Amino acid sequence: MTKTSIEPRRPDVPSPGGRRSLRLRLLGGSAFLIVLFLGAVALLVTVPRMLGSGDKPATLVVASLPFWNLTEGPNILATNPGTFNEVSPWIYGLARNGRIVAQAPEVTAQTRDGMDRLRKLGIPVVPSIANRTNGQWAYEPLADILHDPAAMSRHINDIVALVQRENYAGIDIDYEDLPATDRQVFTSFITDLASALHDKGKVLTVALFAKTSDAGEDQRNAGQDYAAIGAAADEVRLMAYDYHWSESPPGPVAPMPWVRDVLTYAKSQMPADKIVLGVPLSGYDWVDGKGEVVTWIQSYGRTSKYHATVQYDRLSESPSFKYTDEQGRQHEVWFENADSTALKLQAAKAAGIRGVYLWMISSEDDRTWATVRKIIPLHPTSSGEGTSR
Amino acid sequence: MSWWPIALIVFGVNFTVWAAIGLARLIEETWRKRSLRKKLQQRGYGVEPSITVQDVAVLIPAHNEELVIKDSIEAIAALVPRCNIHVVSDGSTDRTVELAQQAGVNVISTRTNVGKAGALEEAIDRFDLVDRFRAVLLLDADTAIQPGYFDAALPFFDDPKVVAVAGAVRTRHERGLSLIGKVLVCHRQRIYAISQRLLKYGQTWRFTNATHIVPGFASMYRTSVLPYIEMNPPGLVIEDFNMTFEVYAKRLGKVAFTLGAVAVTQDPDNLRDYIRQIKRWGLGLWQTVRRHPPRLTLFSAMLTVLLLELLTSSMFFVLLPLLVVMLAVPAVYPEALSWPGLATVHTDVAEHMNLRVLLLAVTGADLALTCLVAVIERKLRFVALWIFFPFLRVLDAAVALYVFPKAWLSSTGRWTSPARRTVLERPALAGRVAVSAAVTAPAPKSVEWVE
């Protein structure tokens, strides 16, 4: 194959065929170069897409249903089959003595009826318990539970008994506004609760404040150990909304750059397949320095009533408008629509996390559900598998 | 998108693969040498290469090199017999020929100005190097062969399959360079240091034999293969890529390389000369690839992966400033997103990239390369200049892509690089007399393209 003892000689003068073969060679070489160039372009375009969407596509879409919408909510789920594969009715609170009670005893009948209809849909039901007492966020009943080992184990038993009695798929813990000093006890509560539920084949999901560093902005952020809770719970629901809230100046509820940072930080702390991004569906109407929650329907109504023009902010990816009411007060509204929701769903998909939960289902943009199905399509068999791991 | 694919693009897929093979070579050769030495000692032999410096012709192409030719000849005459040294002057209008003759070496002038490759071809023929010598060292007038070069390189010719031995290139680091000069020279040395160890060393193992470049200014060829190598095809702006590709295309034999055969050369110290040089290298590479369609060989496979990465990483580095601007501007000036079209692109980019991850991955991977070089070279100045190298990579990338379509602009007929016609004045460098380079193309230093 290798010529090593070559007789020195001049190469032949190019034969007439030489030009043709040179032309052929140049053609082959040109094709090679062009293929290489196109290949490089293809690599550059496809590789980030392949890696960006993660190994596993998002497979979980949770509907959060507040107690005040349990009449209409189940209808939305029924008329949009294949859109959700888990539902979390936000119905439980804590009594002063730490017992689990209904958040709104006055609507017990509607709640019971709504829950029955949800069960019939065949979607796993994972209700939420919030530390709300008599309709208000309350720290004291929860503090008593967390700081007394006997009370804590009684509370864990209560939760497991509730889940078993009602045959829920699991429970969602929404305990908010803990001081930083409760970090350890909150972690051990979640860890113990997770193992108690797992023993019975049930799942635990935990809602956490969104943050972009361990310390976060606030006491309540420092009180939540992402890594430890991510290790124990089956789902960690990131409350990536209320960036601007009722007490803050007006602004987007969930600006996209912040949402992306929240996802990046969460992914650095826990497995991506436990992260569930909270996607808000409502906004706030600020007037005189105070914001009031508004649904999409309400926002829509106010734009037409006051002839306001909706602006869309491309940095935060949020719609907003201003108007003056009958009393001459200046209002500023930041809300959510199907377009702003789409961006958040895409971010969740690109981050390769487990899925999203929609907070909360109540008079949202009517294009929202088609958008959800388009961006996070659920495999037919994955409906009903939302909570299975 | 996570950081590691970006880091891999910046560090280099080819480096990773060939470095692993290079490590295998290091282990295998260390083990083999030890057992061979033991065997030879037992039998009482010394190790004597079959080709000695007596058999090596030195061929120096020169164009108006009166300032350095004498020193160059004296330097190489310390290593090989004076009668082995050959100078071919191509279109010199100064005292190059006279000074070379005074130095007592063989000198000819080309009949017309034919360019470097043409001059080499003519000189090999007129000096009858193929019949008179067993190997020829192609040497540029501004390149200094280090003592030990021949001791390291010649034993490779004991393997009859080896037809070329590539020299290990180092750049000369003069004192008194400007900052940009320092950065350019260090950047070049960084490329030499890494690519010769992480790429070429693995590529030239006796089991692999697939390297894309035998530097045309400090390497040796077995003279018996020269008649088979088309040295001066019309239109090529540099000859050494083509000579290397010819070796593989015509299955002439193996290329060997050792880090011990060192040649020190001078690299541009200002941006204008630097860009001119990498333009010529880039164009020369694309032209050469175009002349040699791929075959089913390891060389073609190596080349495909190498060029694919060169193109991909070039596109990435050209896009990098755009990406950074795209992500950074709206973060500072949100109103920018109201510009038509920008919002859509920004959303798409932000979906897959994050400014912090992007910058950390790029600078992190590049800094890793820099630190590696600083350790290899035992010079802290590389670390001091780390921040500049990514910018030069953007420049390298832009030039590589800019000259890509030009590979088709000189397809037929005789075409001569404009660079060969222009007389480039290399500016005077402190500590060294000015070198006036060349109508004959200032010797293209071989390029290690992929970084």
mmCIF file with all atom_site columns, N, CA and C in Angstrom, chain A residues 1-4 6 8-9 11 25-26 28-30 32-33 36-37 40-41 44 48-49 51 260 264 314-315 317 343 346-347 350, chain B residues 1 5 130-131 160 224 227-228 251-252 286 289-291 293-294 304 307-308 311-312 315 330 334 337 343 347 350-351 404 408:
data_model
loop_
_atom_site.group_PDB
_atom_site.id
_atom_site.type_symbol
_atom_site.label_atom_id
_atom_site.label_alt_id
_atom_site.label_comp_id
_atom_site.label_asym_id
_atom_site.label_entity_id
_atom_site.label_seq_id
_atom_site.pdbx_PDB_ins_code
_atom_site.Cartn_x
_atom_site.Cartn_y
_atom_site.Cartn_z
_atom_site.occupancy
_atom_site.B_iso_or_equiv
_atom_site.pdbx_formal_charge
_atom_site.auth_seq_id
_atom_site.auth_comp_id
_atom_site.auth_asym_id
_atom_site.auth_atom_id
_atom_site.pdbx_PDB_model_num
ATOM 1   N N  . MET A 1 1   ? 0.821   -1.182 0.000   1.00 0.00 ? 1   MET A N  1
ATOM 2   C CA . MET A 1 1   ? 0.000   0.000  0.000   1.00 0.00 ? 1   MET A CA 1
ATOM 3   C C  . MET A 1 1   ? 0.872   1.256  0.000   1.00 0.00 ? 1   MET A C  1
ATOM 4   N N  . THR A 1 2   ? 1.870   1.288  0.884   1.00 0.00 ? 2   THR A N  1
ATOM 5   C CA . THR A 1 2   ? 2.719   2.470  0.912   1.00 0.00 ? 2   THR A CA 1
ATOM 6   C C  . THR A 1 2   ? 3.922   2.234  0.025   1.00 0.00 ? 2   THR A C  1
ATOM 7   N N  . LYS A 1 3   ? 4.186   3.229  -0.787  1.00 0.00 ? 3   LYS A N  1
ATOM 8   C CA . LYS A 1 3   ? 5.343   3.119  -1.666  1.00 0.00 ? 3   LYS A CA 1
ATOM 9   C C  . LYS A 1 3   ? 6.494   3.781  -0.948  1.00 0.00 ? 3   LYS A C  1
ATOM 10  N N  . THR A 1 4   ? 7.490   2.992  -0.635  1.00 0.00 ? 4   THR A N  1
ATOM 11  C CA . THR A 1 4   ? 8.558   3.577  0.160   1.00 0.00 ? 4   THR A CA 1
ATOM 12  C C  . THR A 1 4   ? 9.841   3.682  -0.637  1.00 0.00 ? 4   THR A C  1
ATOM 13  N N  . ILE A 1 6   ? 10.518  4.569  -3.780  1.00 0.00 ? 6   ILE A N  1
ATOM 14  C CA . ILE A 1 6   ? 9.978   5.070  -5.045  1.00 0.00 ? 6   ILE A CA 1
ATOM 15  C C  . ILE A 1 6   ? 11.111  5.520  -5.947  1.00 0.00 ? 6   ILE A C  1
ATOM 16  N N  . PRO A 1 8   ? 12.806  7.869  -8.196  1.00 0.00 ? 8   PRO A N  1
ATOM 17  C CA . PRO A 1 8   ? 12.599  9.288  -8.446  1.00 0.00 ? 8   PRO A CA 1
ATOM 18  C C  . PRO A 1 8   ? 12.231  9.514  -9.908  1.00 0.00 ? 8   PRO A C  1
ATOM 19  N N  . ARG A 1 9   ? 11.175  10.182 -10.120 1.00 0.00 ? 9   ARG A N  1
ATOM 20  C CA . ARG A 1 9   ? 10.792  10.521 -11.491 1.00 0.00 ? 9   ARG A CA 1
ATOM 21  C C  . ARG A 1 9   ? 9.866   11.729 -11.440 1.00 0.00 ? 9   ARG A C  1
ATOM 22  N N  . PRO A 1 11  ? 6.470   13.499 -12.264 1.00 0.00 ? 11  PRO A N  1
ATOM 23  C CA . PRO A 1 11  ? 5.121   13.053 -12.590 1.00 0.00 ? 11  PRO A CA 1
ATOM 24  C C  . PRO A 1 11  ? 4.848   13.338 -14.058 1.00 0.00 ? 11  PRO A C  1
ATOM 25  N N  . ARG A 1 25  ? -12.650 16.224 -9.385  1.00 0.00 ? 25  ARG A N  1
ATOM 26  C CA . ARG A 1 25  ? -12.158 16.315 -8.018  1.00 0.00 ? 25  ARG A CA 1
ATOM 27  C C  . ARG A 1 25  ? -12.639 17.589 -7.356  1.00 0.00 ? 25  ARG A C  1
ATOM 28  N N  . LEU A 1 26  ? -12.550 18.702 -8.109  1.00 0.00 ? 26  LEU A N  1
ATOM 29  C CA . LEU A 1 26  ? -12.993 19.979 -7.551  1.00 0.00 ? 26  LEU A CA 1
ATOM 30  C C  . LEU A 1 26  ? -14.477 19.931 -7.215  1.00 0.00 ? 26  LEU A C  1
ATOM 31  N N  . GLY A 1 28  ? -16.176 17.212 -6.389  1.00 0.00 ? 28  GLY A N  1
ATOM 32  C CA . GLY A 1 28  ? -16.310 16.398 -5.173  1.00 0.00 ? 28  GLY A CA 1
ATOM 33  C C  . GLY A 1 28  ? -15.917 17.185 -3.939  1.00 0.00 ? 28  GLY A C  1
ATOM 34  N N  . GLY A 1 29  ? -14.788 17.904 -4.050  1.00 0.00 ? 29  GLY A N  1
ATOM 35  C CA . GLY A 1 29  ? -14.317 18.695 -2.920  1.00 0.00 ? 29  GLY A CA 1
ATOM 36  C C  . GLY A 1 29  ? -15.294 19.804 -2.569  1.00 0.00 ? 29  GLY A C  1
ATOM 37  N N  . SER A 1 30  ? -15.863 20.427 -3.621  1.00 0.00 ? 30  SER A N  1
ATOM 38  C CA . SER A 1 30  ? -16.845 21.496 -3.376  1.00 0.00 ? 30  SER A CA 1
ATOM 39  C C  . SER A 1 30  ? -18.045 20.940 -2.648  1.00 0.00 ? 30  SER A C  1
ATOM 40  N N  . PHE A 1 32  ? -18.154 18.370 -0.755  1.00 0.00 ? 32  PHE A N  1
ATOM 41  C CA . PHE A 1 32  ? -17.718 18.059 0.607   1.00 0.00 ? 32  PHE A CA 1
ATOM 42  C C  . PHE A 1 32  ? -17.772 19.309 1.487   1.00 0.00 ? 32  PHE A C  1
ATOM 43  N N  . LEU A 1 33  ? -17.203 20.392 0.967   1.00 0.00 ? 33  LEU A N  1
ATOM 44  C CA . LEU A 1 33  ? -17.173 21.641 1.742   1.00 0.00 ? 33  LEU A CA 1
ATOM 45  C C  . LEU A 1 33  ? -18.581 22.141 2.039   1.00 0.00 ? 33  LEU A C  1
ATOM 46  N N  . LEU A 1 36  ? -20.199 19.995 4.615   1.00 0.00 ? 36  LEU A N  1
ATOM 47  C CA . LEU A 1 36  ? -19.644 20.331 5.931   1.00 0.00 ? 36  LEU A CA 1
ATOM 48  C C  . LEU A 1 36  ? -20.278 21.603 6.479   1.00 0.00 ? 36  LEU A C  1
ATOM 49  N N  . PHE A 1 37  ? -20.401 22.605 5.611   1.00 0.00 ? 37  PHE A N  1
ATOM 50  C CA . PHE A 1 37  ? -20.949 23.887 6.047   1.00 0.00 ? 37  PHE A CA 1
ATOM 51  C C  . PHE A 1 37  ? -22.394 23.713 6.515   1.00 0.00 ? 37  PHE A C  1
ATOM 52  N N  . ALA A 1 40  ? -22.560 21.879 9.755   1.00 0.00 ? 40  ALA A N  1
ATOM 53  C CA . ALA A 1 40  ? -22.242 22.728 10.907  1.00 0.00 ? 40  ALA A CA 1
ATOM 54  C C  . ALA A 1 40  ? -23.447 23.583 11.285  1.00 0.00 ? 40  ALA A C  1
ATOM 55  N N  . VAL A 1 41  ? -24.122 24.130 10.274  1.00 0.00 ? 41  VAL A N  1
ATOM 56  C CA . VAL A 1 41  ? -25.318 24.941 10.553  1.00 0.00 ? 41  VAL A CA 1
ATOM 57  C C  . VAL A 1 41  ? -26.371 24.079 11.247  1.00 0.00 ? 41  VAL A C  1
ATOM 58  N N  . LEU A 1 44  ? -25.509 23.403 14.824  1.00 0.00 ? 44  LEU A N  1
ATOM 59  C CA . LEU A 1 44  ? -25.663 24.582 15.665  1.00 0.00 ? 44  LEU A CA 1
ATOM 60  C C  . LEU A 1 44  ? -27.126 24.868 15.959  1.00 0.00 ? 44  LEU A C  1
ATOM 61  N N  . PRO A 1 48  ? -28.692 22.820 20.449  1.00 0.00 ? 48  PRO A N  1
ATOM 62  C CA . PRO A 1 48  ? -29.269 23.546 21.596  1.00 0.00 ? 48  PRO A CA 1
ATOM 63  C C  . PRO A 1 48  ? -30.731 23.189 21.819  1.00 0.00 ? 48  PRO A C  1
ATOM 64  N N  . ARG A 1 49  ? -31.468 22.959 20.721  1.00 0.00 ? 49  ARG A N  1
ATOM 65  C CA . ARG A 1 49  ? -32.872 22.605 20.868  1.00 0.00 ? 49  ARG A CA 1
ATOM 66  C C  . ARG A 1 49  ? -33.008 21.263 21.579  1.00 0.00 ? 49  ARG A C  1
ATOM 67  N N  . LEU A 1 51  ? -30.852 19.773 23.524  1.00 0.00 ? 51  LEU A N  1
ATOM 68  C CA . LEU A 1 51  ? -30.421 19.837 24.922  1.00 0.00 ? 51  LEU A CA 1
ATOM 69  C C  . LEU A 1 51  ? -31.339 20.728 25.733  1.00 0.00 ? 51  LEU A C  1
ATOM 70  N N  . ARG A 1 260 ? -37.286 32.706 34.481  1.00 0.00 ? 260 ARG A N  1
ATOM 71  C CA . ARG A 1 260 ? -36.175 31.872 33.979  1.00 0.00 ? 260 ARG A CA 1
ATOM 72  C C  . ARG A 1 260 ? -35.101 31.717 35.048  1.00 0.00 ? 260 ARG A C  1
ATOM 73  N N  . THR A 1 264 ? -33.691 28.317 36.718  1.00 0.00 ? 264 THR A N  1
ATOM 74  C CA . THR A 1 264 ? -32.262 27.980 36.711  1.00 0.00 ? 264 THR A CA 1
ATOM 75  C C  . THR A 1 264 ? -31.792 27.659 38.123  1.00 0.00 ? 264 THR A C  1
ATOM 76  N N  . ARG A 1 314 ? -42.630 43.598 26.240  1.00 0.00 ? 314 ARG A N  1
ATOM 77  C CA . ARG A 1 314 ? -41.893 42.461 25.678  1.00 0.00 ? 314 ARG A CA 1
ATOM 78  C C  . ARG A 1 314 ? -40.799 41.966 26.596  1.00 0.00 ? 314 ARG A C  1
ATOM 79  N N  . LEU A 1 315 ? -40.349 42.757 27.536  1.00 0.00 ? 315 LEU A N  1
ATOM 80  C CA . LEU A 1 315 ? -39.297 42.249 28.420  1.00 0.00 ? 315 LEU A CA 1
ATOM 81  C C  . LEU A 1 315 ? -39.896 41.291 29.454  1.00 0.00 ? 315 LEU A C  1
ATOM 82  N N  . GLU A 1 317 ? -42.911 40.158 29.218  1.00 0.00 ? 317 GLU A N  1
ATOM 83  C CA . GLU A 1 317 ? -43.921 39.366 28.521  1.00 0.00 ? 317 GLU A CA 1
ATOM 84  C C  . GLU A 1 317 ? -45.235 39.379 29.299  1.00 0.00 ? 317 GLU A C  1
ATOM 85  N N  . LEU A 1 343 ? -45.600 31.895 27.040  1.00 0.00 ? 343 LEU A N  1
ATOM 86  C CA . LEU A 1 343 ? -44.169 32.074 27.274  1.00 0.00 ? 343 LEU A CA 1
ATOM 87  C C  . LEU A 1 343 ? -43.709 31.281 28.488  1.00 0.00 ? 343 LEU A C  1
ATOM 88  N N  . GLN A 1 346 ? -43.589 27.636 27.665  1.00 0.00 ? 346 GLN A N  1
ATOM 89  C CA . GLN A 1 346 ? -42.406 27.334 26.849  1.00 0.00 ? 346 GLN A CA 1
ATOM 90  C C  . GLN A 1 346 ? -41.150 27.302 27.704  1.00 0.00 ? 346 GLN A C  1
ATOM 91  N N  . ALA A 1 347 ? -41.060 28.221 28.654  1.00 0.00 ? 347 ALA A N  1
ATOM 92  C CA . ALA A 1 347 ? -39.877 28.240 29.527  1.00 0.00 ? 347 ALA A CA 1
ATOM 93  C C  . ALA A 1 347 ? -39.794 26.949 30.336  1.00 0.00 ? 347 ALA A C  1
ATOM 94  N N  . ALA A 1 350 ? -38.675 24.267 27.934  1.00 0.00 ? 350 ALA A N  1
ATOM 95  C CA . ALA A 1 350 ? -37.262 24.395 27.583  1.00 0.00 ? 350 ALA A CA 1
ATOM 96  C C  . ALA A 1 350 ? -36.368 24.011 28.754  1.00 0.00 ? 350 ALA A C  1
ATOM 97  N N  . MET B 2 1   ? -30.562 25.671 28.024  1.00 0.00 ? 1   MET B N  1
ATOM 98  C CA . MET B 2 1   ? -29.376 24.908 27.631  1.00 0.00 ? 1   MET B CA 1
ATOM 99  C C  . MET B 2 1   ? -28.362 24.952 28.767  1.00 0.00 ? 1   MET B C  1
ATOM 100 N N  . PRO B 2 5   ? -22.518 21.785 26.999  1.00 0.00 ? 5   PRO B N  1
ATOM 101 C CA . PRO B 2 5   ? -22.309 21.738 25.541  1.00 0.00 ? 5   PRO B CA 1
ATOM 102 C C  . PRO B 2 5   ? -21.563 22.966 25.028  1.00 0.00 ? 5   PRO B C  1
ATOM 103 N N  . VAL B 2 130 ? 16.448  15.062 -5.102  1.00 0.00 ? 130 VAL B N  1
ATOM 104 C CA . VAL B 2 130 ? 15.858  13.731 -4.970  1.00 0.00 ? 130 VAL B CA 1
ATOM 105 C C  . VAL B 2 130 ? 16.928  12.646 -5.137  1.00 0.00 ? 130 VAL B C  1
ATOM 106 N N  . ASP B 2 131 ? 17.864  12.859 -6.069  1.00 0.00 ? 131 ASP B N  1
ATOM 107 C CA . ASP B 2 131 ? 18.908  11.857 -6.279  1.00 0.00 ? 131 ASP B CA 1
ATOM 108 C C  . ASP B 2 131 ? 20.043  11.990 -5.273  1.00 0.00 ? 131 ASP B C  1
ATOM 109 N N  . PRO B 2 160 ? 10.432  2.588  7.278   1.00 0.00 ? 160 PRO B N  1
ATOM 110 C CA . PRO B 2 160 ? 10.403  2.913  5.843   1.00 0.00 ? 160 PRO B CA 1
ATOM 111 C C  . PRO B 2 160 ? 9.077   3.506  5.389   1.00 0.00 ? 160 PRO B C  1
ATOM 112 N N  . SER B 2 224 ? 12.359  10.710 -1.797  1.00 0.00 ? 224 SER B N  1
ATOM 113 C CA . SER B 2 224 ? 11.843  9.795  -2.823  1.00 0.00 ? 224 SER B CA 1
ATOM 114 C C  . SER B 2 224 ? 10.357  9.991  -3.084  1.00 0.00 ? 224 SER B C  1
ATOM 115 N N  . PRO B 2 227 ? 8.662   13.545 -5.968  1.00 0.00 ? 227 PRO B N  1
ATOM 116 C CA . PRO B 2 227 ? 8.138   13.575 -7.340  1.00 0.00 ? 227 PRO B CA 1
ATOM 117 C C  . PRO B 2 227 ? 6.648   13.249 -7.420  1.00 0.00 ? 227 PRO B C  1
ATOM 118 N N  . TYR B 2 228 ? 6.123   12.615 -6.398  1.00 0.00 ? 228 TYR B N  1
ATOM 119 C CA . TYR B 2 228 ? 4.702   12.260 -6.418  1.00 0.00 ? 228 TYR B CA 1
ATOM 120 C C  . TYR B 2 228 ? 3.823   13.364 -5.861  1.00 0.00 ? 228 TYR B C  1
ATOM 121 N N  . ARG B 2 251 ? -1.606  8.048  -0.867  1.00 0.00 ? 251 ARG B N  1
ATOM 122 C CA . ARG B 2 251 ? -1.151  6.958  -0.009  1.00 0.00 ? 251 ARG B CA 1
ATOM 123 C C  . ARG B 2 251 ? 0.362   6.783  -0.060  1.00 0.00 ? 251 ARG B C  1
ATOM 124 N N  . LEU B 2 252 ? 1.072   7.896  0.106   1.00 0.00 ? 252 LEU B N  1
ATOM 125 C CA . LEU B 2 252 ? 2.526   7.853  -0.019  1.00 0.00 ? 252 LEU B CA 1
ATOM 126 C C  . LEU B 2 252 ? 3.194   7.293  1.233   1.00 0.00 ? 252 LEU B C  1
ATOM 127 N N  . TRP B 2 286 ? -9.291  25.961 2.917   1.00 0.00 ? 286 TRP B N  1
ATOM 128 C CA . TRP B 2 286 ? -10.523 25.666 2.161   1.00 0.00 ? 286 TRP B CA 1
ATOM 129 C C  . TRP B 2 286 ? -10.209 25.297 0.721   1.00 0.00 ? 286 TRP B C  1
ATOM 130 N N  . VAL B 2 289 ? -8.912  21.707 0.717   1.00 0.00 ? 289 VAL B N  1
ATOM 131 C CA . VAL B 2 289 ? -9.978  20.729 0.941   1.00 0.00 ? 289 VAL B CA 1
ATOM 132 C C  . VAL B 2 289 ? -10.783 20.558 -0.346  1.00 0.00 ? 289 VAL B C  1
ATOM 133 N N  . ARG B 2 290 ? -10.991 21.664 -1.026  1.00 0.00 ? 290 ARG B N  1
ATOM 134 C CA . ARG B 2 290 ? -11.779 21.608 -2.264  1.00 0.00 ? 290 ARG B CA 1
ATOM 135 C C  . ARG B 2 290 ? -11.079 20.763 -3.331  1.00 0.00 ? 290 ARG B C  1
ATOM 136 N N  . ARG B 2 291 ? -9.741  20.787 -3.325  1.00 0.00 ? 291 ARG B N  1
ATOM 137 C CA . ARG B 2 291 ? -8.992  20.007 -4.322  1.00 0.00 ? 291 ARG B CA 1
ATOM 138 C C  . ARG B 2 291 ? -8.949  18.515 -3.991  1.00 0.00 ? 291 ARG B C  1
ATOM 139 N N  . PRO B 2 293 ? -11.278 15.722 -2.617  1.00 0.00 ? 293 PRO B N  1
ATOM 140 C CA . PRO B 2 293 ? -12.543 15.180 -2.109  1.00 0.00 ? 293 PRO B CA 1
ATOM 141 C C  . PRO B 2 293 ? -12.278 14.033 -1.134  1.00 0.00 ? 293 PRO B C  1
ATOM 142 N N  . PRO B 2 294 ? -13.197 13.809 -0.186  1.00 0.00 ? 294 PRO B N  1
ATOM 143 C CA . PRO B 2 294 ? -12.953 12.797 0.841   1.00 0.00 ? 294 PRO B CA 1
ATOM 144 C C  . PRO B 2 294 ? -12.981 11.375 0.283   1.00 0.00 ? 294 PRO B C  1
ATOM 145 N N  . THR B 2 304 ? -13.049 15.359 8.390   1.00 0.00 ? 304 THR B N  1
ATOM 146 C CA . THR B 2 304 ? -14.472 15.697 8.436   1.00 0.00 ? 304 THR B CA 1
ATOM 147 C C  . THR B 2 304 ? -14.860 16.211 9.815   1.00 0.00 ? 304 THR B C  1
ATOM 148 N N  . LEU B 2 307 ? -13.059 19.637 10.521  1.00 0.00 ? 307 LEU B N  1
ATOM 149 C CA . LEU B 2 307 ? -13.616 20.788 9.803   1.00 0.00 ? 307 LEU B CA 1
ATOM 150 C C  . LEU B 2 307 ? -15.036 21.088 10.271  1.00 0.00 ? 307 LEU B C  1
ATOM 151 N N  . LEU B 2 308 ? -15.772 20.035 10.570  1.00 0.00 ? 308 LEU B N  1
ATOM 152 C CA . LEU B 2 308 ? -17.131 20.239 11.077  1.00 0.00 ? 308 LEU B CA 1
ATOM 153 C C  . LEU B 2 308 ? -17.072 21.054 12.370  1.00 0.00 ? 308 LEU B C  1
ATOM 154 N N  . LEU B 2 311 ? -15.979 24.695 11.634  1.00 0.00 ? 311 LEU B N  1
ATOM 155 C CA . LEU B 2 311 ? -17.097 25.502 11.136  1.00 0.00 ? 311 LEU B CA 1
ATOM 156 C C  . LEU B 2 311 ? -18.112 25.776 12.240  1.00 0.00 ? 311 LEU B C  1
ATOM 157 N N  . THR B 2 312 ? -18.466 24.735 12.992  1.00 0.00 ? 312 THR B N  1
ATOM 158 C CA . THR B 2 312 ? -19.466 24.920 14.048  1.00 0.00 ? 312 THR B CA 1
ATOM 159 C C  . THR B 2 312 ? -18.976 25.926 15.081  1.00 0.00 ? 312 THR B C  1
ATOM 160 N N  . MET B 2 315 ? -18.913 29.427 13.694  1.00 0.00 ? 315 MET B N  1
ATOM 161 C CA . MET B 2 315 ? -20.245 30.039 13.661  1.00 0.00 ? 315 MET B CA 1
ATOM 162 C C  . MET B 2 315 ? -20.672 30.442 15.071  1.00 0.00 ? 315 MET B C  1
ATOM 163 N N  . PRO B 2 330 ? -31.649 44.080 26.244  1.00 0.00 ? 330 PRO B N  1
ATOM 164 C CA . PRO B 2 330 ? -32.994 44.205 26.813  1.00 0.00 ? 330 PRO B CA 1
ATOM 165 C C  . PRO B 2 330 ? -32.996 44.182 28.336  1.00 0.00 ? 330 PRO B C  1
ATOM 166 N N  . PRO B 2 334 ? -35.055 47.874 28.513  1.00 0.00 ? 334 PRO B N  1
ATOM 167 C CA . PRO B 2 334 ? -36.227 47.064 28.123  1.00 0.00 ? 334 PRO B CA 1
ATOM 168 C C  . PRO B 2 334 ? -36.925 47.605 26.877  1.00 0.00 ? 334 PRO B C  1
ATOM 169 N N  . LEU B 2 337 ? -36.860 46.096 23.249  1.00 0.00 ? 337 LEU B N  1
ATOM 170 C CA . LEU B 2 337 ? -37.681 44.983 22.769  1.00 0.00 ? 337 LEU B CA 1
ATOM 171 C C  . LEU B 2 337 ? -38.841 45.442 21.897  1.00 0.00 ? 337 LEU B C  1
ATOM 172 N N  . ALA B 2 343 ? -38.006 41.256 19.584  1.00 0.00 ? 343 ALA B N  1
ATOM 173 C CA . ALA B 2 343 ? -38.663 40.561 20.686  1.00 0.00 ? 343 ALA B CA 1
ATOM 174 C C  . ALA B 2 343 ? -38.767 39.052 20.418  1.00 0.00 ? 343 ALA B C  1
ATOM 175 N N  . THR B 2 347 ? -36.896 36.174 22.610  1.00 0.00 ? 347 THR B N  1
ATOM 176 C CA . THR B 2 347 ? -37.618 35.116 23.303  1.00 0.00 ? 347 THR B CA 1
ATOM 177 C C  . THR B 2 347 ? -37.019 33.761 22.966  1.00 0.00 ? 347 THR B C  1
ATOM 178 N N  . ALA B 2 350 ? -33.585 33.536 24.645  1.00 0.00 ? 350 ALA B N  1
ATOM 179 C CA . ALA B 2 350 ? -33.683 33.458 26.105  1.00 0.00 ? 350 ALA B CA 1
ATOM 180 C C  . ALA B 2 350 ? -34.225 32.101 26.552  1.00 0.00 ? 350 ALA B C  1
ATOM 181 N N  . GLU B 2 351 ? -34.982 31.474 25.656  1.00 0.00 ? 351 GLU B N  1
ATOM 182 C CA . GLU B 2 351 ? -35.524 30.152 25.968  1.00 0.00 ? 351 GLU B CA 1
ATOM 183 C C  . GLU B 2 351 ? -34.398 29.136 26.168  1.00 0.00 ? 351 GLU B C  1
ATOM 184 N N  . PHE B 2 404 ? -14.216 31.514 3.555   1.00 0.00 ? 404 PHE B N  1
ATOM 185 C CA . PHE B 2 404 ? -14.780 30.233 3.079   1.00 0.00 ? 404 PHE B CA 1
ATOM 186 C C  . PHE B 2 404 ? -15.273 30.317 1.632   1.00 0.00 ? 404 PHE B C  1
ATOM 187 N N  . TRP B 2 408 ? -13.928 29.325 -3.853  1.00 0.00 ? 408 TRP B N  1
ATOM 188 C CA . TRP B 2 408 ? -14.496 29.101 -5.194  1.00 0.00 ? 408 TRP B CA 1
ATOM 189 C C  . TRP B 2 408 ? -14.141 30.220 -6.176  1.00 0.00 ? 408 TRP B C  1
#
